[in-house]
XYZ file of N, CA and C in Angstrom:
246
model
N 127.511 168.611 302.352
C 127.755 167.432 303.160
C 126.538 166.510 303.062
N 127.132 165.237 302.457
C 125.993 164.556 302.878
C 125.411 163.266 303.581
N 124.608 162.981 304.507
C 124.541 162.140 305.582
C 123.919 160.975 305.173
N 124.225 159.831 305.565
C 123.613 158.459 305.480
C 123.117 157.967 306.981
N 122.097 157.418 306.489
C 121.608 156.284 307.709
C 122.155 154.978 307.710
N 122.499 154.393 308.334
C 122.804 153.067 308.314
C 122.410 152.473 309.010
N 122.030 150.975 308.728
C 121.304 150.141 309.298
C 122.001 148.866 309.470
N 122.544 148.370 310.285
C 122.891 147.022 310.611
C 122.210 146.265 310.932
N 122.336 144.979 310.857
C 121.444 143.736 311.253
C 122.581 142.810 311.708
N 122.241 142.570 313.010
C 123.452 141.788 314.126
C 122.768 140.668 315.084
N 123.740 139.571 314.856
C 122.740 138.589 315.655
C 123.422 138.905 317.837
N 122.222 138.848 318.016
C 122.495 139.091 319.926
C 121.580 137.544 320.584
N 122.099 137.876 321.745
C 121.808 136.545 322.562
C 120.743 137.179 323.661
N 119.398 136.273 324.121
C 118.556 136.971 324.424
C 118.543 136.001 325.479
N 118.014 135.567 326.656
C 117.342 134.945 327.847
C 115.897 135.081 328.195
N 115.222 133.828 327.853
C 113.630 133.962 327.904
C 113.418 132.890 328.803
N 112.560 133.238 330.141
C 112.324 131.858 330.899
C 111.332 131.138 330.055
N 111.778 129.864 330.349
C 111.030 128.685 329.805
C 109.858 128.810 330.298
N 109.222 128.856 331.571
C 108.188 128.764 332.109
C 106.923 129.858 331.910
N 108.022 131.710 332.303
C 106.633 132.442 332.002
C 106.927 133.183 330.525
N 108.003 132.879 329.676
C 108.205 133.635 328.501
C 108.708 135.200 329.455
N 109.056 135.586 330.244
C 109.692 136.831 330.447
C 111.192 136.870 329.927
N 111.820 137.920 329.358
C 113.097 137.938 328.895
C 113.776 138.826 329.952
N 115.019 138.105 330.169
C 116.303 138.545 331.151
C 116.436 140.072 331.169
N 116.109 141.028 331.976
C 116.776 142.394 331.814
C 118.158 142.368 332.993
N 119.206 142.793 332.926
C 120.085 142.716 333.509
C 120.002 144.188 333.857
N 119.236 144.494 335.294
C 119.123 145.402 335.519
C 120.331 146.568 336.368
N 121.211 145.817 336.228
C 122.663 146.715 336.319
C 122.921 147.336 335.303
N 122.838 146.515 334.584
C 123.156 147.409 333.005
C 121.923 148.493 332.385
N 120.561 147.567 332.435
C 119.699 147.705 331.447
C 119.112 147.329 330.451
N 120.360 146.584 329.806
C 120.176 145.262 328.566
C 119.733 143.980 329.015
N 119.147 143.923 327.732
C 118.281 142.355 327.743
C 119.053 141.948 326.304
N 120.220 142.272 326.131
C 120.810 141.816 324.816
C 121.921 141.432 325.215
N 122.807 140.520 324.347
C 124.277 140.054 325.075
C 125.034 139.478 323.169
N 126.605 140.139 323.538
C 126.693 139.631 322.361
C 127.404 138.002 322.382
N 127.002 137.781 323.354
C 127.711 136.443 323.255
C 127.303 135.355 324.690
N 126.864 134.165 324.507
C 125.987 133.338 325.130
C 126.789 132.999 326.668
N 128.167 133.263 326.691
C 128.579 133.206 327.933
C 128.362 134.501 329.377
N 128.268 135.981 328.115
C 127.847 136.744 329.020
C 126.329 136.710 329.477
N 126.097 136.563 328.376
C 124.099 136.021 328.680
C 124.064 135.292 329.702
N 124.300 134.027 330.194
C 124.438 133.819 331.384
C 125.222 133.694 332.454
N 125.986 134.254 332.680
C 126.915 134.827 333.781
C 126.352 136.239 334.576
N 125.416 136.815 333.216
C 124.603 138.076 334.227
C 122.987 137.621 334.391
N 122.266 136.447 333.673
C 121.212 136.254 334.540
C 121.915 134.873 335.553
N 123.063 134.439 335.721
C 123.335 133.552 337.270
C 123.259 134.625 337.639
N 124.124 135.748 338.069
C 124.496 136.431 338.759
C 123.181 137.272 339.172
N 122.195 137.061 338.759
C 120.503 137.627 338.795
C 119.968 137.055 339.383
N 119.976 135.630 339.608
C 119.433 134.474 340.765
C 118.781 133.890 339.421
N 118.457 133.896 337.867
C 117.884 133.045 337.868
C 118.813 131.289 337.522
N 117.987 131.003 336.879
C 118.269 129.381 336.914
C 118.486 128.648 335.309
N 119.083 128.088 335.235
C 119.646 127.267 334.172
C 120.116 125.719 334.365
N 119.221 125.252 333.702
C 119.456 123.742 333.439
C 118.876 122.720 332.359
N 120.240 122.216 332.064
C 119.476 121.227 330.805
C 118.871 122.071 329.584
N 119.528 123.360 329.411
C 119.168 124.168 328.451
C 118.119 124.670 328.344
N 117.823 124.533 329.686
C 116.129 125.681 329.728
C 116.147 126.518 331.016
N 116.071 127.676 330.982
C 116.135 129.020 331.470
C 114.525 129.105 332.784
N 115.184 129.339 333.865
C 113.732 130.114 335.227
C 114.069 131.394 335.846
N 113.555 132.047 335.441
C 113.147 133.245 336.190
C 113.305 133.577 337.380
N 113.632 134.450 338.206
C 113.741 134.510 340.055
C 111.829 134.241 340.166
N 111.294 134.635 339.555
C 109.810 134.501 339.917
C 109.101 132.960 339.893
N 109.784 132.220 338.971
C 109.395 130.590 338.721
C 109.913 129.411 338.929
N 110.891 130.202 339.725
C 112.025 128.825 340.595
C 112.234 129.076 341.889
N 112.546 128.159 342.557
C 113.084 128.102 344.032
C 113.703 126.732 343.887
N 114.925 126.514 344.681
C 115.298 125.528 344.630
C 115.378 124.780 346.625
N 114.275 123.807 346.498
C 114.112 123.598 347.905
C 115.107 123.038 348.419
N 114.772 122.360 350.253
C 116.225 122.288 351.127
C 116.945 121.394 350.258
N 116.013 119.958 349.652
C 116.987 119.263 349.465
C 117.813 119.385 347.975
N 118.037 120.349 347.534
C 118.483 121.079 346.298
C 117.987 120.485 345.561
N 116.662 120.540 344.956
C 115.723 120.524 343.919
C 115.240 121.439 343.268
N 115.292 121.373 342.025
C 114.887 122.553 341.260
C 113.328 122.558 341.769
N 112.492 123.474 341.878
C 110.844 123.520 341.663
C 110.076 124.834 340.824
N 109.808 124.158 339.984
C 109.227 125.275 339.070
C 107.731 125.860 339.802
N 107.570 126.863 339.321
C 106.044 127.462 339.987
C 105.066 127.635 338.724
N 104.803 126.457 338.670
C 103.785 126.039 337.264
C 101.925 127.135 337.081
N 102.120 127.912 338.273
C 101.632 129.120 338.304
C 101.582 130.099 337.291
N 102.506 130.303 336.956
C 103.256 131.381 336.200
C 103.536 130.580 334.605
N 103.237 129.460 334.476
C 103.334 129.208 333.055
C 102.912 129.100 332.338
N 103.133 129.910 330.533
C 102.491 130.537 330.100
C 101.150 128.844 329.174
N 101.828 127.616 329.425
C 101.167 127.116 328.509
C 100.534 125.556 329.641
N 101.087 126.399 330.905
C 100.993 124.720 332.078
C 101.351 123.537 331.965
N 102.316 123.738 331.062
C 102.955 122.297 330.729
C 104.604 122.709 330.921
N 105.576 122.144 331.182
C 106.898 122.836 330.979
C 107.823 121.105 329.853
């Protein structure tokens, strides 16, 4: 009998906040991989973080104050510029 390894190469969808570079773990699951960009974010909304205008915040680098404003926490960013 004889056995092969196989190796695939597959494209996945990843979630990186804009602000501190941390990537999405969807800690229900475990994965920080998604095969497709609608589940990618439907489980980091469902995570609290934030999406807009095609750039991704973290529960750690957003709050959105009373008067529903996004506010980034320019604290936490990796280059202080967003």
């Amino acid at each position: 009998l004889k056995t092969k390894v196989m190796y695939n190469k597959v494209e996945c969808i990843c979630i990186t906040c804009d602000n501190c570079g941390e990537t999405f773990i969807d800690y229900r699951s475990g994965f920080s991989i998604f095969n497709d960009e609608n589940s990618a974010h439907e489980a980091a909304d469902n995570s609290g973080w934030y999406s807009e205008n095609g750039k991704h915040y973290c529960t750690d680098c957003h709050i959105i104050d009373d008067n529903d404003n996004l506010v980034i926490n320019l604290e936490r960013s990796e280059s202080g510029i967003i």
